CSV table of C-alpha atoms and ligand atoms in Angstrom, one decimal:
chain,number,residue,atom,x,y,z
A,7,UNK,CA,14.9,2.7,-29.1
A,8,UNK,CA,11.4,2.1,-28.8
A,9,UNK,CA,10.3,2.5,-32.6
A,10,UNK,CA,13.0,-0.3,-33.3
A,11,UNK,CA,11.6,-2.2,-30.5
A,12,UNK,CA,8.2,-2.2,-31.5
A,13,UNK,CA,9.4,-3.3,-35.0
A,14,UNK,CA,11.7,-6.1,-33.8
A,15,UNK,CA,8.1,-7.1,-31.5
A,16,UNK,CA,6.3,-6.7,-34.9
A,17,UNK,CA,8.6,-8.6,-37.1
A,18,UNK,CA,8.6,-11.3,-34.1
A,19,UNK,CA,4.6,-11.8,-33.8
A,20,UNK,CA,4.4,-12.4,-37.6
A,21,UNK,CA,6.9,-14.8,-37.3
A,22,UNK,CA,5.3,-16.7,-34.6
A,23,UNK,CA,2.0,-16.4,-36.0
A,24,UNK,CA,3.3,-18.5,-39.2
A,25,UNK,CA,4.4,-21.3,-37.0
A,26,UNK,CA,0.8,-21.1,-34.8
A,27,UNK,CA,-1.0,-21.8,-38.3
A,28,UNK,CA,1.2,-24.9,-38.7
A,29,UNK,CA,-1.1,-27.8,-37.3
A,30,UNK,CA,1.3,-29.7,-35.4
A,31,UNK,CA,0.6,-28.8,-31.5
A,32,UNK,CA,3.1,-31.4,-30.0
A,33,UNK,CA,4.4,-31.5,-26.6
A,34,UNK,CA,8.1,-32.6,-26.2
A,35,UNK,CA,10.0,-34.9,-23.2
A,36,UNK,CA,11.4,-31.6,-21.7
A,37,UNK,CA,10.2,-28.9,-19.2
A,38,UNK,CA,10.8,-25.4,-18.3
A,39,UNK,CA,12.2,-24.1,-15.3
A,40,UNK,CA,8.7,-24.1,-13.7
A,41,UNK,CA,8.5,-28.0,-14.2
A,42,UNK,CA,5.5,-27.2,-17.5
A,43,UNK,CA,5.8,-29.6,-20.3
A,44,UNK,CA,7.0,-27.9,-23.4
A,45,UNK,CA,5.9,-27.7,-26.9
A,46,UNK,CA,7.5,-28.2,-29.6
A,47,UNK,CA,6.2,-24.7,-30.2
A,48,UNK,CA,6.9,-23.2,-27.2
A,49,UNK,CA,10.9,-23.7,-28.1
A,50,UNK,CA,10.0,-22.2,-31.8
A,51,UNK,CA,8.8,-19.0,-30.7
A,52,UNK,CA,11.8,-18.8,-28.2
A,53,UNK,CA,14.4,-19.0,-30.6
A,54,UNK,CA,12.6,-16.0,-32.9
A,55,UNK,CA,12.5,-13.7,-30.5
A,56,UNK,CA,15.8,-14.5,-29.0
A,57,UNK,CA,17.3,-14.1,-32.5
A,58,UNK,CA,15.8,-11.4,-33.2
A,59,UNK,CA,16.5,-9.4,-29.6
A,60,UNK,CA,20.0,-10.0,-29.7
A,61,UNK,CA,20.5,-8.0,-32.8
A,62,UNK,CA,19.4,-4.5,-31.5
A,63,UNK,CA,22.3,-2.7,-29.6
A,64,UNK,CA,20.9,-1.7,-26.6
A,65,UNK,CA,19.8,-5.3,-25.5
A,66,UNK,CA,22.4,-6.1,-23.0
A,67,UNK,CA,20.0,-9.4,-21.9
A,68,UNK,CA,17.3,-11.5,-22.1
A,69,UNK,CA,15.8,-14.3,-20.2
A,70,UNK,CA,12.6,-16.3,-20.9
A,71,UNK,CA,10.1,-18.4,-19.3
A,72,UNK,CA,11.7,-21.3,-21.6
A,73,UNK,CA,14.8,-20.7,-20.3
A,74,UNK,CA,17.0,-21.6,-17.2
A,75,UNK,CA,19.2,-18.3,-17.4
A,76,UNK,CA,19.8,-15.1,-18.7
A,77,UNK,CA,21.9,-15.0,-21.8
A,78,UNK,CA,24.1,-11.4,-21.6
A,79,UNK,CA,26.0,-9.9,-24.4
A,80,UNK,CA,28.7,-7.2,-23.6
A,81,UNK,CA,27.4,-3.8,-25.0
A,82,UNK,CA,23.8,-2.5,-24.3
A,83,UNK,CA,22.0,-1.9,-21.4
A,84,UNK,CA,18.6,-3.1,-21.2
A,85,UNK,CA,17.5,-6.5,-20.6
A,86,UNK,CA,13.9,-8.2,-21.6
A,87,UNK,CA,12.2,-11.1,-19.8
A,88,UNK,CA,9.9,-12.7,-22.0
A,89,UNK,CA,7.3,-15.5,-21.7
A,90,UNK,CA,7.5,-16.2,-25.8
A,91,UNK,CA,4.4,-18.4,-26.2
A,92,UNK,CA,1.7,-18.1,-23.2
A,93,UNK,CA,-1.3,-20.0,-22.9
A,94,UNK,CA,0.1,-23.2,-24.0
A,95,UNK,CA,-2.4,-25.2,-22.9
A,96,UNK,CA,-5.1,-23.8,-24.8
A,97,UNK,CA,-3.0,-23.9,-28.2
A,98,UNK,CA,-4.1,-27.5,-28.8
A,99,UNK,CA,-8.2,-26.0,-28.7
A,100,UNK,CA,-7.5,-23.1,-30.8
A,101,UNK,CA,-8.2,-20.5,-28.3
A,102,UNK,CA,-6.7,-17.1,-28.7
A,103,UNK,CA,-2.5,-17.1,-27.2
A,104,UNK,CA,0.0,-14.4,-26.3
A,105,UNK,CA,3.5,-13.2,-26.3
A,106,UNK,CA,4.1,-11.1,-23.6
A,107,UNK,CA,7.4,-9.2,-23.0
A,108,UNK,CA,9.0,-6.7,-19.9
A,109,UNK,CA,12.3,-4.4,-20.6
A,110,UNK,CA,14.1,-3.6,-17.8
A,111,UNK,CA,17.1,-1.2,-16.9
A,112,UNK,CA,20.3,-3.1,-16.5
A,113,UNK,CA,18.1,-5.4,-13.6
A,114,UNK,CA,15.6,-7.7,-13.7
A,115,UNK,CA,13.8,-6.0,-11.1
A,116,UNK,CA,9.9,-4.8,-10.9
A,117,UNK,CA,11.6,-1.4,-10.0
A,118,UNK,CA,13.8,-1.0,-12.9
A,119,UNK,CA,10.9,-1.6,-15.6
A,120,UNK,CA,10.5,0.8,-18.4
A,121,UNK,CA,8.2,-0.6,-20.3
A,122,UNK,CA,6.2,-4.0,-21.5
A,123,UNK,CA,4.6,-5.4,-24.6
A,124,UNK,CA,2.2,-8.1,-25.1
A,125,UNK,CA,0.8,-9.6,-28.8
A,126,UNK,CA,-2.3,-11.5,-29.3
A,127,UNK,CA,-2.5,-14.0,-31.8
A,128,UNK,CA,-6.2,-14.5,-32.7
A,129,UNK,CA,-8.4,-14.0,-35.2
A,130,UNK,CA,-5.9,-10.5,-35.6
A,131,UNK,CA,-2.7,-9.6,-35.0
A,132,UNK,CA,-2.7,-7.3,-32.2
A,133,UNK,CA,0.0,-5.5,-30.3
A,134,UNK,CA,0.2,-3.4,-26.9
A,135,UNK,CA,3.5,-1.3,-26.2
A,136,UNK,CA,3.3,0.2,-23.3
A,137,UNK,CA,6.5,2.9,-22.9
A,138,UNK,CA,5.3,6.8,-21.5
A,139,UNK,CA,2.2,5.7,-23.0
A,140,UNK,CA,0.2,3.0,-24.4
A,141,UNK,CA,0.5,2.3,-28.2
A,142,UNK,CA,-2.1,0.2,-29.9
A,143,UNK,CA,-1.2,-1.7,-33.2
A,144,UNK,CA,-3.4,-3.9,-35.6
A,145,UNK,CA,-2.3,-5.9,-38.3
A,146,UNK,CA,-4.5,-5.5,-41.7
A,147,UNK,CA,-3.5,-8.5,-43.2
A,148,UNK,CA,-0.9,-6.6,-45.0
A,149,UNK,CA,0.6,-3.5,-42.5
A,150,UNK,CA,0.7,-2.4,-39.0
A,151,UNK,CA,-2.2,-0.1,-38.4
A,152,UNK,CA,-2.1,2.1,-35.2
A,153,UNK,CA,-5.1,2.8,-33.5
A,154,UNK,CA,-6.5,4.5,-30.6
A,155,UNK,CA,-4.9,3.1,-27.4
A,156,UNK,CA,-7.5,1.6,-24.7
A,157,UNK,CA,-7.7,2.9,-21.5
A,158,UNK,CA,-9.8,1.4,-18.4
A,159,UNK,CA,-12.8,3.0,-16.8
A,160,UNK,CA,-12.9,3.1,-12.9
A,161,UNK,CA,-15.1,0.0,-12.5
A,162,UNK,CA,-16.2,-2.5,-15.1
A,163,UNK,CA,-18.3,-6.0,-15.2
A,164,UNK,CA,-16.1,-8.5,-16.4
A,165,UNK,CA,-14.4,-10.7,-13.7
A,166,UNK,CA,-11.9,-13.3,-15.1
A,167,UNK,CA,-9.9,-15.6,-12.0
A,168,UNK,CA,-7.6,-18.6,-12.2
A,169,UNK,CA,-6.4,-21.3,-9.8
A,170,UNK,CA,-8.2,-24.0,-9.0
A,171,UNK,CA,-11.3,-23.2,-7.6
A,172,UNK,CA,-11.4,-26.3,-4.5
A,173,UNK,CA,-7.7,-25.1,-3.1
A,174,UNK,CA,-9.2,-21.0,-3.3
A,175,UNK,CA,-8.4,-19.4,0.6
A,176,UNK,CA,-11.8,-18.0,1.9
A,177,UNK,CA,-11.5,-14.4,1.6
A,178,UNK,CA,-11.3,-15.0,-2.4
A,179,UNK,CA,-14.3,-17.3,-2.7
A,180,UNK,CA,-15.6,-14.4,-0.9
A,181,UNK,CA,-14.0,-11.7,-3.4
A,182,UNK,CA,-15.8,-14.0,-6.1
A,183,UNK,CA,-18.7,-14.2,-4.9
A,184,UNK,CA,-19.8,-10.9,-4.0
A,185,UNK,CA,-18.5,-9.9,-7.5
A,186,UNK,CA,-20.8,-12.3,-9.4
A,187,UNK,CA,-23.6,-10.8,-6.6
A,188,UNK,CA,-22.8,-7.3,-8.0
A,189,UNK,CA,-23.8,-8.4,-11.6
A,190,UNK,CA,-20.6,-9.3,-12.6
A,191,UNK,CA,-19.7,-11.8,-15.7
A,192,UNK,CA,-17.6,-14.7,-15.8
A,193,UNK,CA,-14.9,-14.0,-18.7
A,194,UNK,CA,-12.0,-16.9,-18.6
A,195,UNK,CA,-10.2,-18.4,-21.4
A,196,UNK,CA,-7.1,-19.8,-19.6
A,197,UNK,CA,-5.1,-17.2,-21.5
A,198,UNK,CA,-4.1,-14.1,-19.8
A,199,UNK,CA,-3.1,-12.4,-22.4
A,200,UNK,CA,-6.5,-12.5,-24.2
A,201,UNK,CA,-8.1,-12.5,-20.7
A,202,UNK,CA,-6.3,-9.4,-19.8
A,203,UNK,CA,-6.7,-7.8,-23.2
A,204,UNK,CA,-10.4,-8.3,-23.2
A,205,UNK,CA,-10.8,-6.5,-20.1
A,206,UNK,CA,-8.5,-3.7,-21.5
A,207,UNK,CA,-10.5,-3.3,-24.4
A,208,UNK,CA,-13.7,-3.3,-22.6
A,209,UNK,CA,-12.5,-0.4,-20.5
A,210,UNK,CA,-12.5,-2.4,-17.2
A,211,UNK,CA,-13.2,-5.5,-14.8
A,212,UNK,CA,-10.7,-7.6,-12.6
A,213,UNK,CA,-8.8,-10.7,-13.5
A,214,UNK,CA,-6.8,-12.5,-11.0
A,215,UNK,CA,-5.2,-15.7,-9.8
A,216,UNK,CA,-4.7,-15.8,-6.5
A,217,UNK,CA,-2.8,-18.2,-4.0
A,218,UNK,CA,-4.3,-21.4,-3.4
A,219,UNK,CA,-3.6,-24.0,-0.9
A,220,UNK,CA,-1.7,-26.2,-4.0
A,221,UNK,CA,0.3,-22.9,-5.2
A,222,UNK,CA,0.9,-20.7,-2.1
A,223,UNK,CA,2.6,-18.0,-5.0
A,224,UNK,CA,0.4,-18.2,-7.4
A,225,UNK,CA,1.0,-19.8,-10.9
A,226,UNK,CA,2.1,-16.6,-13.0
A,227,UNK,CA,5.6,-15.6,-12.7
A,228,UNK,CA,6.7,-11.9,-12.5
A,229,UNK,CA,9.4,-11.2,-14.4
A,230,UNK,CA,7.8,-12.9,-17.7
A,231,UNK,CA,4.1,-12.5,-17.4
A,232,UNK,CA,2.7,-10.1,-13.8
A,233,UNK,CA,4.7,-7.2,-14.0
A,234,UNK,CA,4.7,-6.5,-17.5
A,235,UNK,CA,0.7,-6.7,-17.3
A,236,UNK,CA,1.5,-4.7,-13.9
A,237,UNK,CA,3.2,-2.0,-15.8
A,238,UNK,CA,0.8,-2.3,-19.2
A,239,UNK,CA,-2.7,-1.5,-16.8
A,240,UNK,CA,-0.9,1.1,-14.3
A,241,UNK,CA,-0.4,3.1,-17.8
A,242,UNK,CA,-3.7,1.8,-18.9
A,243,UNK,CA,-5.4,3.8,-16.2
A,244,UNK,CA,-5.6,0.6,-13.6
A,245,UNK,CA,-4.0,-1.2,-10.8
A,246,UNK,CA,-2.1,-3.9,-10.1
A,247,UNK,CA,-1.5,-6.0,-6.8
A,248,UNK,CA,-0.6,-9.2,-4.7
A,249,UNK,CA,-3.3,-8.7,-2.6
A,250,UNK,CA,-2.6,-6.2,-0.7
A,251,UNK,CA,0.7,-4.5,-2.2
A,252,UNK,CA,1.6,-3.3,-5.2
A,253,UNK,CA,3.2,-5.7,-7.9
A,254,UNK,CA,5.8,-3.0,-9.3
A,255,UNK,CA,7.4,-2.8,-5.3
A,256,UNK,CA,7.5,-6.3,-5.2
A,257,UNK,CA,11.1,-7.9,-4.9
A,258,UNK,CA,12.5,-10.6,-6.8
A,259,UNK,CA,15.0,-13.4,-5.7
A,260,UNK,CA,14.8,-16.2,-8.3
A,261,UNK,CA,14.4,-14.9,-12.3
A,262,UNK,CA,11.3,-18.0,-12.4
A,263,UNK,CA,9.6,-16.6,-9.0
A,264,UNK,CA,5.8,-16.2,-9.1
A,265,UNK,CA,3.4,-14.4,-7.1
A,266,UNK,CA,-0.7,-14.0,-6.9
A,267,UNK,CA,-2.0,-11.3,-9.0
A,268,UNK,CA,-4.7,-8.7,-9.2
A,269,UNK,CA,-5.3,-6.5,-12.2
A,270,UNK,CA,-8.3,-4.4,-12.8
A,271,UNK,CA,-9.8,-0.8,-12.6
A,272,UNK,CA,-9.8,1.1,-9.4
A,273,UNK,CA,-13.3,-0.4,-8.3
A,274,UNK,CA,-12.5,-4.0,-8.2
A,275,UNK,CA,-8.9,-3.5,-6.6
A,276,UNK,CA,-10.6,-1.6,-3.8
A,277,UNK,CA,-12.7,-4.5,-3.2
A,278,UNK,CA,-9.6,-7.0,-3.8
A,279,UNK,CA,-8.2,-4.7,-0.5
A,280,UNK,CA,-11.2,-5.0,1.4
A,281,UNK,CA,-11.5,-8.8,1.2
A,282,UNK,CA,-7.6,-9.6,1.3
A,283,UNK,CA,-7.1,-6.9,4.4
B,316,AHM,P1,1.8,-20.8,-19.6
B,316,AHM,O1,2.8,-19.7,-19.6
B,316,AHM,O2,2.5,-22.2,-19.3
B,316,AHM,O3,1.0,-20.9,-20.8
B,316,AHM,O4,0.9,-20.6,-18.3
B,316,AHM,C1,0.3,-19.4,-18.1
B,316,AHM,C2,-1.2,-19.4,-18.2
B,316,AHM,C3,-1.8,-18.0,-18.3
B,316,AHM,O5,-1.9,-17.6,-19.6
B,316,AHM,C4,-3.2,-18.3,-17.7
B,316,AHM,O6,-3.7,-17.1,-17.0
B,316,AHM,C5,-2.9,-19.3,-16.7
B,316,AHM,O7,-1.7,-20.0,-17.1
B,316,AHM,C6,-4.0,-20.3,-16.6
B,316,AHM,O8,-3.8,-21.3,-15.7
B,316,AHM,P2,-5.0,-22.3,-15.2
B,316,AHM,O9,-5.0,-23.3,-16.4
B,316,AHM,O10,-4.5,-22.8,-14.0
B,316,AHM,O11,-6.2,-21.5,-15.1
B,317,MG,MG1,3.1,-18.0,-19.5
């Protein structure tokens, strides 16, 4: 199951990456479930992956961040949430976007995840398959080359945070601050797949987006973006929380829900604890 997964994910990111070297970079009239404006592209990449999830057998599901609800078929028994094209913001300035994916047993449910994927579509191809293990995969141009997984150290120097900096609570101006008095350098594209990845490959650091007055849960939503990152670090040799808890024992009411976010090595989350305590 997860060799043919990996190869539905690799025959999807080559797919995408086709239509990303297309100029066009139009938004459409419509938006999401979490009131974003779509792109023409963001729809694109949707349909390939739902196409080409719904042919393996043991997909019972799948729901996206482009979509309202869950499709179901009747045999299978793992579902994937997906966000197929994120970063869309940053798509119109060329910057580096992802695909990020979570499969989860029979529920969407932080609890019932068994493993997550992202891709990275910039100057390579780049996949991360996260199942026991972590599974690394390049593309050459012309195959899938695995390499070496990454693996984070206990403390790195890159810190990468979101929201809008005036509606930030106290206690994570204070988080920010003291990390950027520690030495620590701002990394932040807007992306968080290649925000996230860079501090993979690095070996460590802390991104974040934490509540703000404006978004009292955050911006990033859990089922198709937080917990497969939460999954994907925890096996990376990190942590993952809202704050205070862990993001895998989070519950889940809505399939859109979002929640603040803390991913990084076991330095920085210790600090995240002692500033959000
Ligand atoms: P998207 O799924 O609509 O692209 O939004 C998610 C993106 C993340 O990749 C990124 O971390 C975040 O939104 C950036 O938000 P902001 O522009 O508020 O910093
Ligand atoms: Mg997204």
């Amino acid at each position: 199951m997860q060799q043919n997964f990996i190869s539905i994910l690799q025959n999807c990111s080559l797919k995408i990456q086709n239509i990303l070297r297309q100029s066009h970079t139009n938004y459409l009239n419509s938006t999401n479930p979490s009131g974003d404006t779509q792109l023409a592209l963001d729809i694109q990449a949707d349909k390939i992956i739902e196409e080409e999830l719904l042919k393996l057998d043991f997909i019972k599901g799948i729901c996206s961040e482009e979509k309202s609800k869950a499709i179901y078929k009747n045999n299978g028994s793992y579902l994937v949430a997906y966000d197929p094209l994120d970063g869309s913001s940053i798509i119109e300035s060329n910057l580096s976007v992802g695909s990020i994916f979570g499969i989860y047993e029979k529920e969407f449910k932080a609890s019932k995840l068994i493993g997550a994927a992202y891709i990275v579509y910039g100057p390579r191809l780049e996949l991360i398959f996260a199942g026991d293990k972590l599974h690394y995969y390049v593309h050459t141009g012309e195959d899938w080359q695995e390499k070496s997984p990454p693996a984070l150290k206990k403390k790195g120097n890159i810190n990468a945070t979101g929201g809008t900096q005036k509606y930030w609570e106290t206690n994570h101006k204070k988080l920010i601050e003291n990390l950027f008095d520690e030495g620590y350098r701002l990394r932040y594209s807007g992306g968080m797949v290649p925000d996230l990845h860079q501090i993979l490959i690095k070996g460590g650091g802390l991104f974040s987006y934490p509540s703000t007055s404006d978004a009292p849960k955050g911006k990033l939503r859990k089922l198709f973006e937080v917990f497969p990152f939460a999954f994907i670090y925890e096996k990376a040799g990190g942590e993952a929380i809202d704050g205070k808890n862990r993001l895998l024992e989070l519950d889940i009411k809505d399939l859109h829900e979002s929640t603040a976010c803390f991913l990084g090595s076991e330095y920085e989350i210790k600090k995240v604890r002692n500033f959000y305590e």
